[in-house]
Amino acid sequence: MIITVASGKGGTGKTTVAVNLALSLDNVQLLDCDVEEPNAHILLNPKITQTKPVHSLVPVISEDKCVYCGKCAKFCEFNALFVAPKTVLVFPELCHSCGGCMLVCSKDAITETKRKIGVIKKGNSNNIDLVYGELNVGEAMAVPLIKAVKAEINPSKNVVIDAPPGTACSLVSSVHKTDYCILVTEPTPFGLHDLKITVQVLKNLGVPMGVIINRAEVGDKKVYDYCKQENIPILMEIPFSKKIAELYSRGVPFVTDMPEWKNKFQEMQKTIQRCQK
Amino acid sequence: MTREITILSGKGGTGKTSVTASLAVLAKNAVITDCDVDAPDLHMLLNPAVLETQEFKASRVAVIDSDTCVQCRKCEEHCRFGAITQQGIDPILCEGCGVCVYVCPLAAIKLEKRVSGQAFISKTEYGLMSHALLNPGEENSGKLVSLVRKNAKKVAEKENCDLIINDGPPGIGCPVIASVGGVDLGIIVVEPTLSGIHDMIRALELLNHFKISAQVCINKYDLNEQNTLNIILFCEKNKVDVVGKIPFDSIFTEAMVAGKPVIEHAPDSKVSNAIKKIWRNITQSIE
Ligand code: SF4
Ligand code: SF4
């Protein structure tokens, strides 16, 4: 079963939930799809056993063959090509690697080359198989790297995916085709606002979901009312606790210091499995 | 000349928006933007009244005309995003590149523009605001951020405002790049946690990469004073100014529930005093 942990906005405790859930289950693989700011490994300190580069394909123009007709640039939806009288400029950060320019060039002047956009790191910590991506700084496109991380999914394991914040393309590609999504939120107006947007995305994607309320009791009750009204189960409440915050600031997942929480996470996973059937 | 600063955080949830809202109050004659177009929050503190709405159409999506299609599957073969299957086109996976349109021998596919969001110009008690809302799950948030900033520049010129304050999106990807390109100063709000420090370093690298001067503001500094010290030492070593430290205080959440910038909600609190000091430091450095 593949469970994604998402939150709309960062800072609600999404990574904490993903890591603590992973630590509470057996036979787990944890994928950190927050490739812009992967944090799960900071809490887990894995021994990295494998690092591999992730590439995207970008066009290369052979100046010998090119007649500067401009067809390629005209085709490119993303303005990644610019044809001047005596040269063709390629803007690799804009290229979506669709291969279209290569198709439309009647002079066979275009080939493709690999460009490194980031790395995938694999490791193990506390019996958790961890996979995470790291996007190169200055690189705009996270989605190809997220897809590469997801290509590492091991279906024979309990898979937990830590999704990136936001509700745009990065979240969508992380949660696409997963079995269940846990939304971590705070009971505040900001939390509710972001939750509503994320719920909309998941409904569009048809992914079943439940909510974990973190730092319960800090704000107001509107998140609870909203979940009831939308029929979204509240899977767990994590109280605001100085101890949890302090453990987090030192990079310690709270289930390691407060083992009674392991049970709660295991129970939650069973509940999720039950409503799957 | 109009100056422009962007408040960043690496990750969301560090209190960036709460800090930005208070800075917007202190700035007076500034245009405020919310560059977090996929999950904007600033409007909940500034209560803008929308003056202008603009549709944002950036991406396109392929649509198959099933009457013309003879199921030759050429499009499926060429689509690199796995967006075409026997069931049709998955609009979520479709990037709108147009390869399928090109390879279809029967012209059964076309690209259609999709409305991906809306941009607004609004009035708040503290000045004009440029913001937007991306439709859930859409891509191209970077382009929408650029539109938000373009709108802000337009109104700043028209109204003779000398400062634009951008509330940046989380992360370091396309929307963030779009929110920092060409600004005069990037301010990173960081929490003294291990992941906070990690995110701050990535955000600093990003600002460095684009040659934008950076400053750091530590929020909830008393949550872990050792980490706070580490942040200060790191910044000293890398010649980055720390513009201030804000204590941990539930007054931030109370202000949020009240829907007000903390500096309005509790003007004499420790938090507000810290923010005033930060504002003085920032203004000095951009003069
Ligand atoms: S389509 Fe081919 S020949 Fe024409 S400008 Fe592009 S690369 Fe050159
Ligand atoms: S591969 Fe596609 S996106 Fe990249 S340059 Fe060619 S046409 Fe543009």
JSON list of C-alpha atoms in Angstrom, two decimals, chain A residues 145-218:
[
{"chain": "A", "resi": 145, "resn": "LEU", "atom": "CA", "xyz": [13.00, 14.37, -10.39]},
{"chain": "A", "resi": 146, "resn": "ILE", "atom": "CA", "xyz": [9.87, 13.49, -8.41]},
{"chain": "A", "resi": 147, "resn": "LYS", "atom": "CA", "xyz": [8.96, 10.98, -11.10]},
{"chain": "A", "resi": 148, "resn": "ALA", "atom": "CA", "xyz": [12.45, 9.48, -10.83]},
{"chain": "A", "resi": 149, "resn": "VAL", "atom": "CA", "xyz": [12.05, 9.12, -7.05]},
{"chain": "A", "resi": 150, "resn": "LYS", "atom": "CA", "xyz": [8.68, 7.46, -7.54]},
{"chain": "A", "resi": 151, "resn": "ALA", "atom": "CA", "xyz": [10.16, 5.07, -10.07]},
{"chain": "A", "resi": 152, "resn": "GLU", "atom": "CA", "xyz": [12.01, 3.56, -7.08]},
{"chain": "A", "resi": 153, "resn": "ILE", "atom": "CA", "xyz": [8.78, 2.44, -5.38]},
{"chain": "A", "resi": 154, "resn": "ASN", "atom": "CA", "xyz": [9.02, -1.09, -4.07]},
{"chain": "A", "resi": 155, "resn": "PRO", "atom": "CA", "xyz": [5.46, -2.46, -4.13]},
{"chain": "A", "resi": 156, "resn": "SER", "atom": "CA", "xyz": [6.24, -5.30, -1.74]},
{"chain": "A", "resi": 157, "resn": "LYS", "atom": "CA", "xyz": [6.77, -2.76, 1.06]},
{"chain": "A", "resi": 158, "resn": "ASN", "atom": "CA", "xyz": [4.66, -0.40, 3.08]},
{"chain": "A", "resi": 159, "resn": "VAL", "atom": "CA", "xyz": [5.41, 2.72, 1.10]},
{"chain": "A", "resi": 160, "resn": "VAL", "atom": "CA", "xyz": [5.20, 6.15, 2.72]},
{"chain": "A", "resi": 161, "resn": "ILE", "atom": "CA", "xyz": [5.66, 9.20, 0.49]},
{"chain": "A", "resi": 162, "resn": "ASP", "atom": "CA", "xyz": [6.55, 12.58, 1.96]},
{"chain": "A", "resi": 163, "resn": "ALA", "atom": "CA", "xyz": [5.04, 15.02, -0.54]},
{"chain": "A", "resi": 164, "resn": "PRO", "atom": "CA", "xyz": [6.26, 18.55, -1.24]},
{"chain": "A", "resi": 165, "resn": "PRO", "atom": "CA", "xyz": [4.28, 21.52, 0.09]},
{"chain": "A", "resi": 166, "resn": "GLY", "atom": "CA", "xyz": [1.93, 23.46, -2.12]},
{"chain": "A", "resi": 167, "resn": "THR", "atom": "CA", "xyz": [-0.90, 22.31, -4.31]},
{"chain": "A", "resi": 168, "resn": "ALA", "atom": "CA", "xyz": [0.64, 22.67, -7.75]},
{"chain": "A", "resi": 169, "resn": "CYS", "atom": "CA", "xyz": [2.29, 20.26, -10.14]},
{"chain": "A", "resi": 170, "resn": "SER", "atom": "CA", "xyz": [4.84, 18.91, -7.65]},
{"chain": "A", "resi": 171, "resn": "LEU", "atom": "CA", "xyz": [2.15, 17.80, -5.23]},
{"chain": "A", "resi": 172, "resn": "VAL", "atom": "CA", "xyz": [0.06, 16.34, -8.03]},
{"chain": "A", "resi": 173, "resn": "SER", "atom": "CA", "xyz": [2.88, 14.21, -9.37]},
{"chain": "A", "resi": 174, "resn": "SER", "atom": "CA", "xyz": [3.76, 13.01, -5.87]},
{"chain": "A", "resi": 175, "resn": "VAL", "atom": "CA", "xyz": [0.26, 11.91, -4.97]},
{"chain": "A", "resi": 176, "resn": "HIS", "atom": "CA", "xyz": [-0.78, 10.68, -8.43]},
{"chain": "A", "resi": 177, "resn": "LYS", "atom": "CA", "xyz": [-1.60, 6.97, -8.38]},
{"chain": "A", "resi": 178, "resn": "THR", "atom": "CA", "xyz": [-1.11, 6.46, -4.67]},
{"chain": "A", "resi": 179, "resn": "ASP", "atom": "CA", "xyz": [-3.63, 4.59, -2.55]},
{"chain": "A", "resi": 180, "resn": "TYR", "atom": "CA", "xyz": [-4.30, 7.05, 0.20]},
{"chain": "A", "resi": 181, "resn": "CYS", "atom": "CA", "xyz": [-3.34, 10.52, 1.26]},
{"chain": "A", "resi": 182, "resn": "ILE", "atom": "CA", "xyz": [-2.88, 11.77, 4.81]},
{"chain": "A", "resi": 183, "resn": "LEU", "atom": "CA", "xyz": [-3.27, 15.53, 5.07]},
{"chain": "A", "resi": 184, "resn": "VAL", "atom": "CA", "xyz": [-1.47, 17.13, 7.95]},
{"chain": "A", "resi": 185, "resn": "THR", "atom": "CA", "xyz": [-2.94, 20.42, 9.07]},
{"chain": "A", "resi": 186, "resn": "GLU", "atom": "CA", "xyz": [-3.03, 22.87, 11.93]},
{"chain": "A", "resi": 187, "resn": "PRO", "atom": "CA", "xyz": [-6.32, 24.05, 13.43]},
{"chain": "A", "resi": 188, "resn": "THR", "atom": "CA", "xyz": [-5.76, 27.67, 12.39]},
{"chain": "A", "resi": 189, "resn": "PRO", "atom": "CA", "xyz": [-7.21, 29.86, 9.63]},
{"chain": "A", "resi": 190, "resn": "PHE", "atom": "CA", "xyz": [-4.04, 29.35, 7.54]},
{"chain": "A", "resi": 191, "resn": "GLY", "atom": "CA", "xyz": [-4.25, 25.62, 8.06]},
{"chain": "A", "resi": 192, "resn": "LEU", "atom": "CA", "xyz": [-7.90, 25.46, 7.08]},
{"chain": "A", "resi": 193, "resn": "HIS", "atom": "CA", "xyz": [-7.40, 27.59, 4.01]},
{"chain": "A", "resi": 194, "resn": "ASP", "atom": "CA", "xyz": [-4.57, 25.42, 2.70]},
{"chain": "A", "resi": 195, "resn": "LEU", "atom": "CA", "xyz": [-6.41, 22.25, 3.63]},
{"chain": "A", "resi": 196, "resn": "LYS", "atom": "CA", "xyz": [-9.42, 23.25, 1.54]},
{"chain": "A", "resi": 197, "resn": "ILE", "atom": "CA", "xyz": [-7.27, 23.77, -1.57]},
{"chain": "A", "resi": 198, "resn": "THR", "atom": "CA", "xyz": [-5.47, 20.47, -1.10]},
{"chain": "A", "resi": 199, "resn": "VAL", "atom": "CA", "xyz": [-8.73, 18.59, -0.58]},
{"chain": "A", "resi": 200, "resn": "GLN", "atom": "CA", "xyz": [-9.91, 19.98, -3.91]},
{"chain": "A", "resi": 201, "resn": "VAL", "atom": "CA", "xyz": [-6.80, 18.66, -5.67]},
{"chain": "A", "resi": 202, "resn": "LEU", "atom": "CA", "xyz": [-7.20, 15.21, -4.14]},
{"chain": "A", "resi": 203, "resn": "LYS", "atom": "CA", "xyz": [-10.87, 15.08, -5.05]},
{"chain": "A", "resi": 204, "resn": "ASN", "atom": "CA", "xyz": [-9.95, 15.89, -8.63]},
{"chain": "A", "resi": 205, "resn": "LEU", "atom": "CA", "xyz": [-7.38, 13.10, -8.54]},
{"chain": "A", "resi": 206, "resn": "GLY", "atom": "CA", "xyz": [-9.76, 10.67, -6.87]},
{"chain": "A", "resi": 207, "resn": "VAL", "atom": "CA", "xyz": [-7.37, 9.80, -4.04]},
{"chain": "A", "resi": 208, "resn": "PRO", "atom": "CA", "xyz": [-9.06, 8.91, -0.73]},
{"chain": "A", "resi": 209, "resn": "MET", "atom": "CA", "xyz": [-7.90, 10.97, 2.23]},
{"chain": "A", "resi": 210, "resn": "GLY", "atom": "CA", "xyz": [-7.88, 11.55, 5.95]},
{"chain": "A", "resi": 211, "resn": "VAL", "atom": "CA", "xyz": [-6.63, 14.34, 8.18]},
{"chain": "A", "resi": 212, "resn": "ILE", "atom": "CA", "xyz": [-4.10, 14.51, 11.00]},
{"chain": "A", "resi": 213, "resn": "ILE", "atom": "CA", "xyz": [-4.43, 17.59, 13.14]},
{"chain": "A", "resi": 214, "resn": "ASN", "atom": "CA", "xyz": [-1.08, 18.70, 14.41]},
{"chain": "A", "resi": 215, "resn": "ARG", "atom": "CA", "xyz": [-0.59, 21.16, 17.25]},
{"chain": "A", "resi": 216, "resn": "ALA", "atom": "CA", "xyz": [-4.20, 20.49, 18.13]},
{"chain": "A", "resi": 217, "resn": "GLU", "atom": "CA", "xyz": [-5.69, 23.18, 20.42]},
{"chain": "A", "resi": 218, "resn": "VAL", "atom": "CA", "xyz": [-3.48, 26.05, 19.19]}
]
